[in-house]
mmCIF file of C-alpha atoms in Angstrom:
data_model
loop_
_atom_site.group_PDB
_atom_site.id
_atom_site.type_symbol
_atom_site.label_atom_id
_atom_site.label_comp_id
_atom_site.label_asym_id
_atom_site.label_seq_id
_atom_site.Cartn_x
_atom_site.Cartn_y
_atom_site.Cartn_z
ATOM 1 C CA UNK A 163 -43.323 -121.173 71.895
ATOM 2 C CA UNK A 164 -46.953 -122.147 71.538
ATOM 3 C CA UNK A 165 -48.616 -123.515 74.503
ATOM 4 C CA UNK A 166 -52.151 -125.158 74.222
ATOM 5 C CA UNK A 167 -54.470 -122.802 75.383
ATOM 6 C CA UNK A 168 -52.236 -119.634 75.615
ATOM 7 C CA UNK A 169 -52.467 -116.473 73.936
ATOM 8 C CA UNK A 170 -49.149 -116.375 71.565
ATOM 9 C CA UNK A 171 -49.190 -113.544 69.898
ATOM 10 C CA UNK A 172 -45.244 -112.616 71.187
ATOM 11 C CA UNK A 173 -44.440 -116.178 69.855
ATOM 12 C CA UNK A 174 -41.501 -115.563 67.300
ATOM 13 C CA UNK A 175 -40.671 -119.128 66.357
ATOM 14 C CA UNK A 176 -41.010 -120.862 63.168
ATOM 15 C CA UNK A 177 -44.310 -121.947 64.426
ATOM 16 C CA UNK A 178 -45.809 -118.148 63.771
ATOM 17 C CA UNK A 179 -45.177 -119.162 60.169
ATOM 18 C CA UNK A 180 -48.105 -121.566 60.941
ATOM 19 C CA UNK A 181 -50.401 -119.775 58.449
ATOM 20 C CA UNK A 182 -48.239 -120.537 55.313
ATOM 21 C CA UNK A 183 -50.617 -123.911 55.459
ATOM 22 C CA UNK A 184 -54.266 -123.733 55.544
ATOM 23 C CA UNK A 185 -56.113 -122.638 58.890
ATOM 24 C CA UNK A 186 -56.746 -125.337 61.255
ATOM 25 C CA UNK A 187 -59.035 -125.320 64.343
ATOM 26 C CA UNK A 188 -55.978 -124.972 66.934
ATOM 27 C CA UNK A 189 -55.129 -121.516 64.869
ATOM 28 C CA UNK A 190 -58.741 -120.713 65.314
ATOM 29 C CA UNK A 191 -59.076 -121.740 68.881
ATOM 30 C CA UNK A 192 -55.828 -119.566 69.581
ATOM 31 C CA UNK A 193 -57.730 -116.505 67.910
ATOM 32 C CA UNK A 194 -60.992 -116.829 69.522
ATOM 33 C CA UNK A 195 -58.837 -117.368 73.098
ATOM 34 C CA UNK A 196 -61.134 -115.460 76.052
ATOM 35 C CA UNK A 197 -60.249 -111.719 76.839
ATOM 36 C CA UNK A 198 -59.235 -113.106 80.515
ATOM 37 C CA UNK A 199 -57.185 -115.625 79.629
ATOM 38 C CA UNK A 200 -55.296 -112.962 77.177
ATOM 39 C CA UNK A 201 -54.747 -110.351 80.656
ATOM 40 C CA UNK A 202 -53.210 -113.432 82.685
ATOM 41 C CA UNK A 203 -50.684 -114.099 79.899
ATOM 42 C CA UNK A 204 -49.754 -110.823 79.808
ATOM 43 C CA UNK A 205 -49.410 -110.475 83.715
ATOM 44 C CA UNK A 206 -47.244 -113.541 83.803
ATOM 45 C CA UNK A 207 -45.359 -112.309 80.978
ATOM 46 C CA UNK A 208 -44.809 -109.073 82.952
ATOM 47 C CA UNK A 209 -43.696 -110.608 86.194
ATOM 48 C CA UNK A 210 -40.832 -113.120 84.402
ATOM 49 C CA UNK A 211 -39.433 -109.738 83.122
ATOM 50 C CA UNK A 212 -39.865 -108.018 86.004
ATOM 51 C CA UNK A 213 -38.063 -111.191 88.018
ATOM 52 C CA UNK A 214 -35.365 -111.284 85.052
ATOM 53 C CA UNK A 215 -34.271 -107.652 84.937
ATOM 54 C CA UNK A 216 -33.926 -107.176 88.680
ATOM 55 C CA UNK A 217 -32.334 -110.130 89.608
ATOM 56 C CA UNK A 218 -29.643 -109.994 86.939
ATOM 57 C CA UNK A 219 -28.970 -106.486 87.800
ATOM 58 C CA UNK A 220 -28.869 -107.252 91.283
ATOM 59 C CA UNK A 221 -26.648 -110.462 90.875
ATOM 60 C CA UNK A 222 -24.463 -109.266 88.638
ATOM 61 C CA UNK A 223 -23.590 -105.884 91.412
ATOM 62 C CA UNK A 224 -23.523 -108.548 94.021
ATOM 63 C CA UNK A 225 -20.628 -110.302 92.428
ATOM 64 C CA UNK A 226 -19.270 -107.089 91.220
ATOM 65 C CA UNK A 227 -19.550 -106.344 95.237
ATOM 66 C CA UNK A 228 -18.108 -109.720 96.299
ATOM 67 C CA UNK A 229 -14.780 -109.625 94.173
ATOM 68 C CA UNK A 230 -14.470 -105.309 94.806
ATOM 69 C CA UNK A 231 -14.442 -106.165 98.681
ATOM 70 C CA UNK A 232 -11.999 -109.229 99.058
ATOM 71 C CA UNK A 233 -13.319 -112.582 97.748
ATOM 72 C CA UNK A 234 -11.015 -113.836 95.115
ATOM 73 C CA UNK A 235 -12.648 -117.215 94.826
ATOM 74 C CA UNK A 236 -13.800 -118.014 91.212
ATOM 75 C CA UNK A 237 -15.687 -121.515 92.542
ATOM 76 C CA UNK A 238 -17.892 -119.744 94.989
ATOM 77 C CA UNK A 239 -19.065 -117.252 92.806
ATOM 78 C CA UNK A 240 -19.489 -120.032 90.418
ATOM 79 C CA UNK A 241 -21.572 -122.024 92.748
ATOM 80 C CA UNK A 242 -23.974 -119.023 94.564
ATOM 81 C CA UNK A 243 -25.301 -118.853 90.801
ATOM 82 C CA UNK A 244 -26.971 -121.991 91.161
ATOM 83 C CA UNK A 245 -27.039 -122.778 95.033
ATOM 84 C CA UNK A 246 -30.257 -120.637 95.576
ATOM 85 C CA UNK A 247 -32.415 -123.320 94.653
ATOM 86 C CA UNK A 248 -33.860 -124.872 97.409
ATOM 87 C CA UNK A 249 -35.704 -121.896 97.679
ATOM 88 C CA UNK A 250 -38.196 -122.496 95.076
ATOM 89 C CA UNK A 251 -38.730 -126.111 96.363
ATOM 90 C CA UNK A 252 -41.444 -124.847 98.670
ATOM 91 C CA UNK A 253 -43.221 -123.634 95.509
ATOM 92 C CA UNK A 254 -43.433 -126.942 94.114
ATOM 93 C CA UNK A 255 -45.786 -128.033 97.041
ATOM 94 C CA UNK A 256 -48.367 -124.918 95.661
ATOM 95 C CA UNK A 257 -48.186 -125.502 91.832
ATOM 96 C CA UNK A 258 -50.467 -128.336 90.339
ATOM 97 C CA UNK A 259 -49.146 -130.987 88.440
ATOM 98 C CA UNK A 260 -49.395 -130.824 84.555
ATOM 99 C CA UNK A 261 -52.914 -130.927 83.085
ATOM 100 C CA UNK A 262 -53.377 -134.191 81.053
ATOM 101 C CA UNK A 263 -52.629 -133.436 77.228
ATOM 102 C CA UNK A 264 -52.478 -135.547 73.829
ATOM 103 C CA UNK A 265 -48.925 -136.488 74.423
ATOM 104 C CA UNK A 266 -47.786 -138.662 77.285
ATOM 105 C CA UNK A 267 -44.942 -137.290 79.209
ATOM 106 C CA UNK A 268 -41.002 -137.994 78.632
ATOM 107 C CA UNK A 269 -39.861 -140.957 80.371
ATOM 108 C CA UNK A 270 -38.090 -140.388 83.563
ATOM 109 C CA UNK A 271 -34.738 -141.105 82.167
ATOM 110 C CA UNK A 272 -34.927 -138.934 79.739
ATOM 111 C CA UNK A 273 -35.554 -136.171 82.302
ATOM 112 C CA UNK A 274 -32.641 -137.419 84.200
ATOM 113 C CA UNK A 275 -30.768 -136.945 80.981
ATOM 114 C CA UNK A 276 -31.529 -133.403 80.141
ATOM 115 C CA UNK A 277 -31.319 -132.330 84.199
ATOM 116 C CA UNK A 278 -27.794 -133.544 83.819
ATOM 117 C CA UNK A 279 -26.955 -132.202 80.283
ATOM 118 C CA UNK A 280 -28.394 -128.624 81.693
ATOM 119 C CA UNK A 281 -26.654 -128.455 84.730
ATOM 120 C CA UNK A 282 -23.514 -129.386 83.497
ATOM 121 C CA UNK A 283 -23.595 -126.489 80.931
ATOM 122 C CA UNK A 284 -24.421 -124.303 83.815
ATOM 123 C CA UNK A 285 -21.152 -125.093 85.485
ATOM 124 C CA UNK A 286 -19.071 -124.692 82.748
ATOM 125 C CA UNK A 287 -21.021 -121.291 81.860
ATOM 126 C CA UNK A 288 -20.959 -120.260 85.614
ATOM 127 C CA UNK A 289 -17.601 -120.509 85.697
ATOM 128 C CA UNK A 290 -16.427 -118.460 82.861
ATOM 129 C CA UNK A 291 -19.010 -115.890 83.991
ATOM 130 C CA UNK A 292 -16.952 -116.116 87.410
ATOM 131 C CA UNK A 293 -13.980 -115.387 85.317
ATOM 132 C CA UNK A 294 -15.327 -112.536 83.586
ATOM 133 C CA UNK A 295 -16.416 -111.141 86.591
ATOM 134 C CA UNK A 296 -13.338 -111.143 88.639
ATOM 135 C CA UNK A 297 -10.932 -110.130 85.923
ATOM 136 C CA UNK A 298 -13.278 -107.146 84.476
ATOM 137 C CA UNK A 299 -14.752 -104.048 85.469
ATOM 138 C CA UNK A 300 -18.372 -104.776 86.032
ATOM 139 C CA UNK A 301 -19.325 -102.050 83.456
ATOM 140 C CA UNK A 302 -17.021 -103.666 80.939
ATOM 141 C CA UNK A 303 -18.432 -107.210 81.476
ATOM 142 C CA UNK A 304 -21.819 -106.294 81.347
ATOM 143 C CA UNK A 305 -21.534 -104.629 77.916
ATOM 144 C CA UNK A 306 -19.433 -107.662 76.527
ATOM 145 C CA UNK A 307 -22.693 -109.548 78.011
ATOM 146 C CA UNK A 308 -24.933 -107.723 75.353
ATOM 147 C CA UNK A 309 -22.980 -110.119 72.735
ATOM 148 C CA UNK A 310 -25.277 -112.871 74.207
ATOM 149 C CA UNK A 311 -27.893 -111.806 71.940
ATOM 150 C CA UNK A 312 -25.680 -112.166 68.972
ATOM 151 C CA UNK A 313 -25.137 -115.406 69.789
ATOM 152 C CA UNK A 314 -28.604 -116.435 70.734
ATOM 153 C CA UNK A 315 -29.557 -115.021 67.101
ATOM 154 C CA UNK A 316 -27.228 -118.310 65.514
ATOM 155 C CA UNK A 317 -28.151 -120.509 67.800
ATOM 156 C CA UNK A 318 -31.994 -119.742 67.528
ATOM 157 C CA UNK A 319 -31.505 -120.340 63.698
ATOM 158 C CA UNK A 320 -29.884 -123.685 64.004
ATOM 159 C CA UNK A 321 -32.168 -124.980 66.521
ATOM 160 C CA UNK A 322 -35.389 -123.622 66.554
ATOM 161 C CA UNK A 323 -35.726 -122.287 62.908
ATOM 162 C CA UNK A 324 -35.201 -118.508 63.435
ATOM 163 C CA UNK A 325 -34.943 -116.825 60.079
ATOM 164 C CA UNK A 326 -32.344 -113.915 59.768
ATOM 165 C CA UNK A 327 -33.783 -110.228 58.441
ATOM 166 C CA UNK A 328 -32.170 -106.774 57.892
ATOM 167 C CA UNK A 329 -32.701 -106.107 61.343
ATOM 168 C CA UNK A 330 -31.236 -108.994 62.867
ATOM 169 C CA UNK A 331 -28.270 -108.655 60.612
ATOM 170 C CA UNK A 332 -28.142 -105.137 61.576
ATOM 171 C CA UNK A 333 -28.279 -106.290 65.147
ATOM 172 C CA UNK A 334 -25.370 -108.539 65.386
ATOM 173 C CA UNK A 335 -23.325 -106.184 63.604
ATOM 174 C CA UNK A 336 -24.093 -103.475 65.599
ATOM 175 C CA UNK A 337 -22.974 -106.222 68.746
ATOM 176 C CA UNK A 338 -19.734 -107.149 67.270
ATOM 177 C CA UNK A 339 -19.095 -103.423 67.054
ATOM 178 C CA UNK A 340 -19.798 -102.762 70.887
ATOM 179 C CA UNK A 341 -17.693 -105.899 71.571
ATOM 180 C CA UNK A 342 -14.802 -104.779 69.533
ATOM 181 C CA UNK A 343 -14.966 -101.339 71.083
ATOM 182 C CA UNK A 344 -14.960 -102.569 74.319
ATOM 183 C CA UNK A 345 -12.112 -105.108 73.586
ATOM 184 C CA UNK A 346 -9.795 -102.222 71.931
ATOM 185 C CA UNK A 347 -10.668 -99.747 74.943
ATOM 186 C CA UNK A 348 -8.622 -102.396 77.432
ATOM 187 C CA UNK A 349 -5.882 -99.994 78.055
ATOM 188 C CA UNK A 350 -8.500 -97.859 79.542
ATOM 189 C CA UNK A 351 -9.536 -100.269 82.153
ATOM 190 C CA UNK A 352 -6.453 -101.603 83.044
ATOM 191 C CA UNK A 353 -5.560 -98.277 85.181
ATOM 192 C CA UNK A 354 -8.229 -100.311 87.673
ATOM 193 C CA UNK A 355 -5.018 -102.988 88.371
ATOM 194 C CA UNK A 356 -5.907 -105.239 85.915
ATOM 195 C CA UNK A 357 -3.029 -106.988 84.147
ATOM 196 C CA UNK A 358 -3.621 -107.225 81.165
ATOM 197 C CA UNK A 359 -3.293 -110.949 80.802
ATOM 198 C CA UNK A 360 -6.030 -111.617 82.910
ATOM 199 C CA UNK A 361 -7.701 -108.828 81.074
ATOM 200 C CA UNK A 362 -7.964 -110.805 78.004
ATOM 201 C CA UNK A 363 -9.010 -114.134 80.289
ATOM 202 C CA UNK A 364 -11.848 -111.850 81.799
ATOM 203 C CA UNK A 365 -12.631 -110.807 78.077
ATOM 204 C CA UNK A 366 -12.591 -114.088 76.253
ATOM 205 C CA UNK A 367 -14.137 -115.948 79.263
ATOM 206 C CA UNK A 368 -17.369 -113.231 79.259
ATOM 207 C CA UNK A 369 -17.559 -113.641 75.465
ATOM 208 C CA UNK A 370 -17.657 -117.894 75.796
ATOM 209 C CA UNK A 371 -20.006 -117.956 78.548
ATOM 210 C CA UNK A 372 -22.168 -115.521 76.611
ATOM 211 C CA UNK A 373 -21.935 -117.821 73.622
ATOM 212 C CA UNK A 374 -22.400 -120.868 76.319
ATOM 213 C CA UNK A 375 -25.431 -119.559 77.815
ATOM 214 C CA UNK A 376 -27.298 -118.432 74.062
ATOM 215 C CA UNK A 377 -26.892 -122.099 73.385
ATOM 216 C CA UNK A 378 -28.477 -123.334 76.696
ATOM 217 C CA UNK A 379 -31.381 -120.835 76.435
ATOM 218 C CA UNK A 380 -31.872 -122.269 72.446
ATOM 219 C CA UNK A 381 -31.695 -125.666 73.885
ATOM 220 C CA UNK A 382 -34.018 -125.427 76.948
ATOM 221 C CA UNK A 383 -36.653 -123.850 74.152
ATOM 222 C CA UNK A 384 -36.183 -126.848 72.261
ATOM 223 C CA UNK A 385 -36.651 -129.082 75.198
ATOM 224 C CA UNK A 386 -39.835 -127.430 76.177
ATOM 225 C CA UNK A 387 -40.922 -127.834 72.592
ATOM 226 C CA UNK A 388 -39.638 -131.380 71.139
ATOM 227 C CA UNK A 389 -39.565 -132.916 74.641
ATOM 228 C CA UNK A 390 -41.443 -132.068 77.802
ATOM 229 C CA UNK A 391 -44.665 -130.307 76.095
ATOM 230 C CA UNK A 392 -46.367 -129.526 79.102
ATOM 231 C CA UNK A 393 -48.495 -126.326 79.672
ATOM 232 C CA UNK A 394 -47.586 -126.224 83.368
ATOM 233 C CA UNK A 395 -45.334 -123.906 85.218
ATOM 234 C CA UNK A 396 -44.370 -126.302 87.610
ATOM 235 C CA UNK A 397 -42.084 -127.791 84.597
ATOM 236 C CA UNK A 398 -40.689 -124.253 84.336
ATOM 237 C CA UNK A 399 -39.866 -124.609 88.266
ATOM 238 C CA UNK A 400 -38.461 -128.435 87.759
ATOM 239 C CA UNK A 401 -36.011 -127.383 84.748
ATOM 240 C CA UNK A 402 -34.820 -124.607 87.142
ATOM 241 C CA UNK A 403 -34.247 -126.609 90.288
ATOM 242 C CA UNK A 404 -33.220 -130.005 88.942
ATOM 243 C CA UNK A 405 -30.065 -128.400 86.470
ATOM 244 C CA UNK A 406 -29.173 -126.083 89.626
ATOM 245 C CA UNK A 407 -28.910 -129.026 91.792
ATOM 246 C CA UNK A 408 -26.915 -131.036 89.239
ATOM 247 C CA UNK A 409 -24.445 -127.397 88.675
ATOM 248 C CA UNK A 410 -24.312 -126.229 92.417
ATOM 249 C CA UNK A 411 -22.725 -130.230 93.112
ATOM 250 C CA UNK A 412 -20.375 -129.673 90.207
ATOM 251 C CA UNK A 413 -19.512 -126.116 92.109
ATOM 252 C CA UNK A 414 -18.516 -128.177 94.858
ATOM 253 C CA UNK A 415 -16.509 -130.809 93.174
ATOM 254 C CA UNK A 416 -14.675 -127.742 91.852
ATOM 255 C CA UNK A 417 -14.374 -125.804 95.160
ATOM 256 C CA UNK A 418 -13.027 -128.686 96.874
ATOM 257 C CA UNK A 419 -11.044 -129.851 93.949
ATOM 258 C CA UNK A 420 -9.320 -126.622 93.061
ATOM 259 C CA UNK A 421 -7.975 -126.189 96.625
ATOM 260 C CA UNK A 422 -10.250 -122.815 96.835
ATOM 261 C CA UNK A 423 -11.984 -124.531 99.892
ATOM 262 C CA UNK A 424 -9.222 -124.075 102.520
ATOM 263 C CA UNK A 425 -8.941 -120.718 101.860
ATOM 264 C CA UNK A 426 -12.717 -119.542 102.000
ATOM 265 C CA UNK A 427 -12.212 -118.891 106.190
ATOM 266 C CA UNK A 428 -9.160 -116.774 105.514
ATOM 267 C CA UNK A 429 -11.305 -115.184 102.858
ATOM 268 C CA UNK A 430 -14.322 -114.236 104.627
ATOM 269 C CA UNK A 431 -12.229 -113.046 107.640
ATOM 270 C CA UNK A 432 -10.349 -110.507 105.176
ATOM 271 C CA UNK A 433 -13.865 -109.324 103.743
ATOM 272 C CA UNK A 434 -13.260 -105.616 103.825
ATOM 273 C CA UNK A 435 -17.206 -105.135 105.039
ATOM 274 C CA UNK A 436 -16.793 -108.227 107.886
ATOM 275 C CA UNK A 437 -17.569 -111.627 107.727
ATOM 276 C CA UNK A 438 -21.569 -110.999 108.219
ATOM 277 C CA UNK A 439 -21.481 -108.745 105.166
ATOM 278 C CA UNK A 440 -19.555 -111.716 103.089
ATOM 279 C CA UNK A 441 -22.082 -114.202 104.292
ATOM 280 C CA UNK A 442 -25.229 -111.818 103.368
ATOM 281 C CA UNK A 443 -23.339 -110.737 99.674
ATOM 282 C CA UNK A 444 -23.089 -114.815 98.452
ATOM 283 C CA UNK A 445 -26.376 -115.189 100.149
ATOM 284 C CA UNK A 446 -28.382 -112.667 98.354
ATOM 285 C CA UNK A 447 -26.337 -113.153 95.559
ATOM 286 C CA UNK A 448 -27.793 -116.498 95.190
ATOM 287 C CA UNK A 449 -31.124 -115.385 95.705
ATOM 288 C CA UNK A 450 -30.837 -113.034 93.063
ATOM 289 C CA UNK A 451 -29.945 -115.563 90.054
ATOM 290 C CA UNK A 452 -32.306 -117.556 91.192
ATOM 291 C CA UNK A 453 -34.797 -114.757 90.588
ATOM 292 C CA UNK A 454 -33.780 -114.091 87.337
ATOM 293 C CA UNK A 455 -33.347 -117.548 85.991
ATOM 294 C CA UNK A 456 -37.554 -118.131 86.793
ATOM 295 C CA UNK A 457 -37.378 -115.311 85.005
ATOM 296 C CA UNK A 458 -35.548 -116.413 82.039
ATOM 297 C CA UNK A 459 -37.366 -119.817 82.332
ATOM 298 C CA UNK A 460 -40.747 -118.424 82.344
ATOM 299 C CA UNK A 461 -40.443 -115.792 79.233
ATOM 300 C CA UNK A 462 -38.751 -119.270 77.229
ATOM 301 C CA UNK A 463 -41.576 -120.904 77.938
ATOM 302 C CA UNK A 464 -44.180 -118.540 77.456
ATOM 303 C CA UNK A 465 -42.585 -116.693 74.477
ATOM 304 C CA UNK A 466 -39.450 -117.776 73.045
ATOM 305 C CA UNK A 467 -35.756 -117.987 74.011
ATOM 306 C CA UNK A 468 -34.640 -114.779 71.732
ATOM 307 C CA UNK A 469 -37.665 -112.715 73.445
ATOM 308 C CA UNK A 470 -35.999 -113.672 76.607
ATOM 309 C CA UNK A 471 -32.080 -112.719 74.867
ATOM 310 C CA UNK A 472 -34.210 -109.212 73.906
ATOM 311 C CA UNK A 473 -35.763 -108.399 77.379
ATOM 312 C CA UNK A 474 -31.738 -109.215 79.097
ATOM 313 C CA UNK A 475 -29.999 -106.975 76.869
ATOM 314 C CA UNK A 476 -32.273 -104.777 77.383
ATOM 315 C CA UNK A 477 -31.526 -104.155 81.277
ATOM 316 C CA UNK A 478 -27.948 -103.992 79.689
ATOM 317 C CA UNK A 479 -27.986 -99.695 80.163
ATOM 318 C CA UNK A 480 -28.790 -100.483 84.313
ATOM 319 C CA UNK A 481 -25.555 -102.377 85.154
ATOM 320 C CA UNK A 482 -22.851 -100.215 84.051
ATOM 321 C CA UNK A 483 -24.502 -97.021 85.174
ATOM 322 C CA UNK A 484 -25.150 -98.534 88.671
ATOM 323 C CA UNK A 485 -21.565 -100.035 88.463
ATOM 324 C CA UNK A 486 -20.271 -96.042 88.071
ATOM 325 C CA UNK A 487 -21.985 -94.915 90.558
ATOM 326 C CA UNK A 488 -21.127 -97.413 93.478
ATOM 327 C CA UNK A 489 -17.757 -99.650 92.381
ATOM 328 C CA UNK A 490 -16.471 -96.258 90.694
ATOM 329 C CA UNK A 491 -15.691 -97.782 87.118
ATOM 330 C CA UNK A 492 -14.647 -95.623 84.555
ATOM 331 C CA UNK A 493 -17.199 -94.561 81.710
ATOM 332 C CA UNK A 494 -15.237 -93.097 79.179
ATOM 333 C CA UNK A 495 -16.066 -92.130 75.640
ATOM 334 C CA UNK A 496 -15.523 -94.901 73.883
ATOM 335 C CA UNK A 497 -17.265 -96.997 76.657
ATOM 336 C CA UNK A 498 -20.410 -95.043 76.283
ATOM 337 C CA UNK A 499 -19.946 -95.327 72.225
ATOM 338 C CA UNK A 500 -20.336 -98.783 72.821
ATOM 339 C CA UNK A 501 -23.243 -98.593 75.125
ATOM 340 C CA UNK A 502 -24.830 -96.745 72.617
ATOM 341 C CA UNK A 503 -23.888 -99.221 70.129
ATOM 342 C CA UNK A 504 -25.130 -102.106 72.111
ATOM 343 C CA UNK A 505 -28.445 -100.304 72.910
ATOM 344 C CA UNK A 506 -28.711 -99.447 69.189
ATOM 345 C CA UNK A 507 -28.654 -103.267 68.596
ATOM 346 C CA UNK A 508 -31.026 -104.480 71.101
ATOM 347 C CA UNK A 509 -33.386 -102.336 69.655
ATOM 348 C CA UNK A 510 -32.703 -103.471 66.171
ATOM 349 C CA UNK A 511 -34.612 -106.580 67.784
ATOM 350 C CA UNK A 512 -37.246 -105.548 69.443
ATOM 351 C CA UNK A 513 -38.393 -103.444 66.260
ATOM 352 C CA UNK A 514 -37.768 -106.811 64.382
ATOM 353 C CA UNK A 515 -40.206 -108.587 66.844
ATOM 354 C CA UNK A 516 -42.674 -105.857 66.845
ATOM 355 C CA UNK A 517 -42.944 -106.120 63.058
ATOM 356 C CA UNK A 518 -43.018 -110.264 63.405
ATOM 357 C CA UNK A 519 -45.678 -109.475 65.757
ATOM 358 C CA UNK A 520 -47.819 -107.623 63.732
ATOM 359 C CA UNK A 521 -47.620 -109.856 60.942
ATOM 360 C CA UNK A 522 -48.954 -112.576 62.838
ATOM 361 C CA UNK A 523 -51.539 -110.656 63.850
ATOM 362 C CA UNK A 524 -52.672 -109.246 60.406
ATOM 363 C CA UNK A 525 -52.420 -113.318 59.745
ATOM 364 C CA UNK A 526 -54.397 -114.434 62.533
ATOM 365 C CA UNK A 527 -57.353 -111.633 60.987
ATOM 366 C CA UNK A 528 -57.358 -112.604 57.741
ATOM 367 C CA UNK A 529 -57.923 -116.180 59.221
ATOM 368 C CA UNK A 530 -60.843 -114.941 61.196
ATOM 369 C CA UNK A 531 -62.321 -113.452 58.081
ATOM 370 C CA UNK A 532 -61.764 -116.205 55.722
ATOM 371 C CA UNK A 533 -63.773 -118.484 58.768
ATOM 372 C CA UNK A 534 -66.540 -115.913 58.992
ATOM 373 C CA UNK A 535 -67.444 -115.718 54.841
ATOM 374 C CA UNK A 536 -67.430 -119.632 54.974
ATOM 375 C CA UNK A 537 -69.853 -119.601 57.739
ATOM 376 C CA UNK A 538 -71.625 -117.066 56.012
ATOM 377 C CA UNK A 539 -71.471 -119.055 53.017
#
């Protein structure tokens, strides 16, 4: 999304159709943006994906880890995706408030509003990624994971005008493939133990919290956009801690609710690596998601929520090879078909973004030549 004062040249939003009207000064300003100020937005850019592929790898072996070695409770892995946190609170105390811009900040309410409306969604997503989790092999859930993208794709063209090519088209076909492939290959997986009811929960459950999370990634780009309008990162902070809060209390309500809660001591005392172990697995667990939702929040509001769908699916090759080589999953051939599949579609996007980033540059060019022969004029 375009930020005041930020190079945008990743931007892949209806705004990069900007030039279809005649050039204004804030296209110009955006052009003639200082060489330094271009190196930090790459840097930052670099660091959200670095944050986002690591943690998500490492949270989603974690809870891979946590289910393979004796937890069996869907609620706590629910709510050690959000209860991290508190430990980006101290960060607050470093980052500056927003600069002052031409718009006057949402009212408090509304903030309230949209904390609430994002950290509800989480729960609800959580959960069904909880599901997922526990009722799939982790190689088989990350690969139905890629179909986030696909989803994102639909969601980005409702809400925040993406326009569908060749590519993309090719892209979510290519998705619906892997996801098919992966869905028809179930009698494979189920020589792990797992009946094959709860195989198709764990499959359907992946595939709506996929969808679920697409739409809150479209969403929190259209908050940052129609909304909040700051060019700050502690607002990127603030719409990670507040929702987290507001989904780590609905956790809770569910932990106790469910009954899970009375069995969590009988749980962690039957942890196959011992009770530290369990305590250190939902702690860095937590950590981890935390890690990769800055991530995620930072490369929405630097770039674009479908960037941020492209980058993720990308680190979608690291998770089931790591989950082969320590949980022992199976990686058949029609498992690695759909790898390839999925990989084949990701990449679908990213040459689709490197052409709609191009274009905006040969754009922004022409715009700097059509200012230079009127000054020359």
């Amino acid at each position: 999304m375009a930020v005041a004062g930020q190079e945008v040249e990743l931007q892949i939003t209806a705004k990069d159709e900007v030039s279809n009207e005649a050039p204004s000064s804030t296209n110009t300003m955006s052009i003639q943006t200082p060489p330094t100020k271009h190196y930090q937005w790459w840097l930052r850019v670099a660091i959200y994906i670095f944050f986002l592929l690591a943690g998500q790898a490492t949270a989603t072996l974690l809870g891979g880890l946590y289910y393979d070695k004796g937890g069996n409770s869907k609620w706590m892995a629910t709510f050690v995706q959000s209860a991290g946190f508190p430990i980006l609170i101290p960060i607050l105390f470093f980052v500056p408030p927003s600069i002052k811009t031409a718009t006057s900040p949402p009212p408090t309410f509304t903030l309230g509003l949209l904390y609430l409306f994002f950290g509800l969604l989480l729960t609800g997503d959580n959960l069904m990624y909880s599901y997922g989790l526990l009722y799939l092999p982790v190689s088989t859930y990350s690969l139905l994971c890629a179909t986030q993208l696909a989803f994102n794709a639909l969601f980005s063209f409702l809400f925040n005008s993406q326009k569908f090519t060749a590519l993309i088209i090719n892209s979510l076909i290519l998705l619906t493939v892997s996801a098919s492939l992966v869905a028809v290959n179930s009698d494979s997986d189920n020589s792990s133990n797992i009946p094959k009811g709860k195989y198709i929960i764990g499959f359907f459950c992946t595939l709506g919290a996929s969808a679920g999370y697409a739409l809150y990634l479209s969403l929190l780009q259209l908050s940052f956009e129609k909304v909040i309008k700051s060019d700050n990162f502690r607002v990127v902070l603030e719409m990670q801690i507040y929702p987290s809060m507001v989904a780590a209390a609905g956790s809770v309500v569910g932990l106790f609710a469910s009954g899970e809660w009375d069995g969590l001591t009988m749980e962690m005392n039957g942890y196959e690596k011992g009770s530290v172990s369990y305590i250190m697995t939902l702690l860095w667990t937590a950590i981890a998601w935390q890690i990769c939702s800055v991530g995620i929040l930072g490369l929405i509001f630097e770039v674009s929520s479908l960037f941020t769908n492209v980058i993720s699916t990308l680190g979608l090759p690291i998770v089931p090879v790591l989950a082969v080589i320590f949980f022992g999953d199976k990686m058949d051939g029609v498992k690695a078909i759909a790898l390839v599949v999925a990989v084949w579609g990701s990449v679908s996007y990213v040459y689709q973004h490197y052409l709609d980033d191009s274009k905006l540059k040969a754009k922004k060019r022409l715009i700097v030549s059509a200012n230079d022969g009127c000054d020359n004029a």
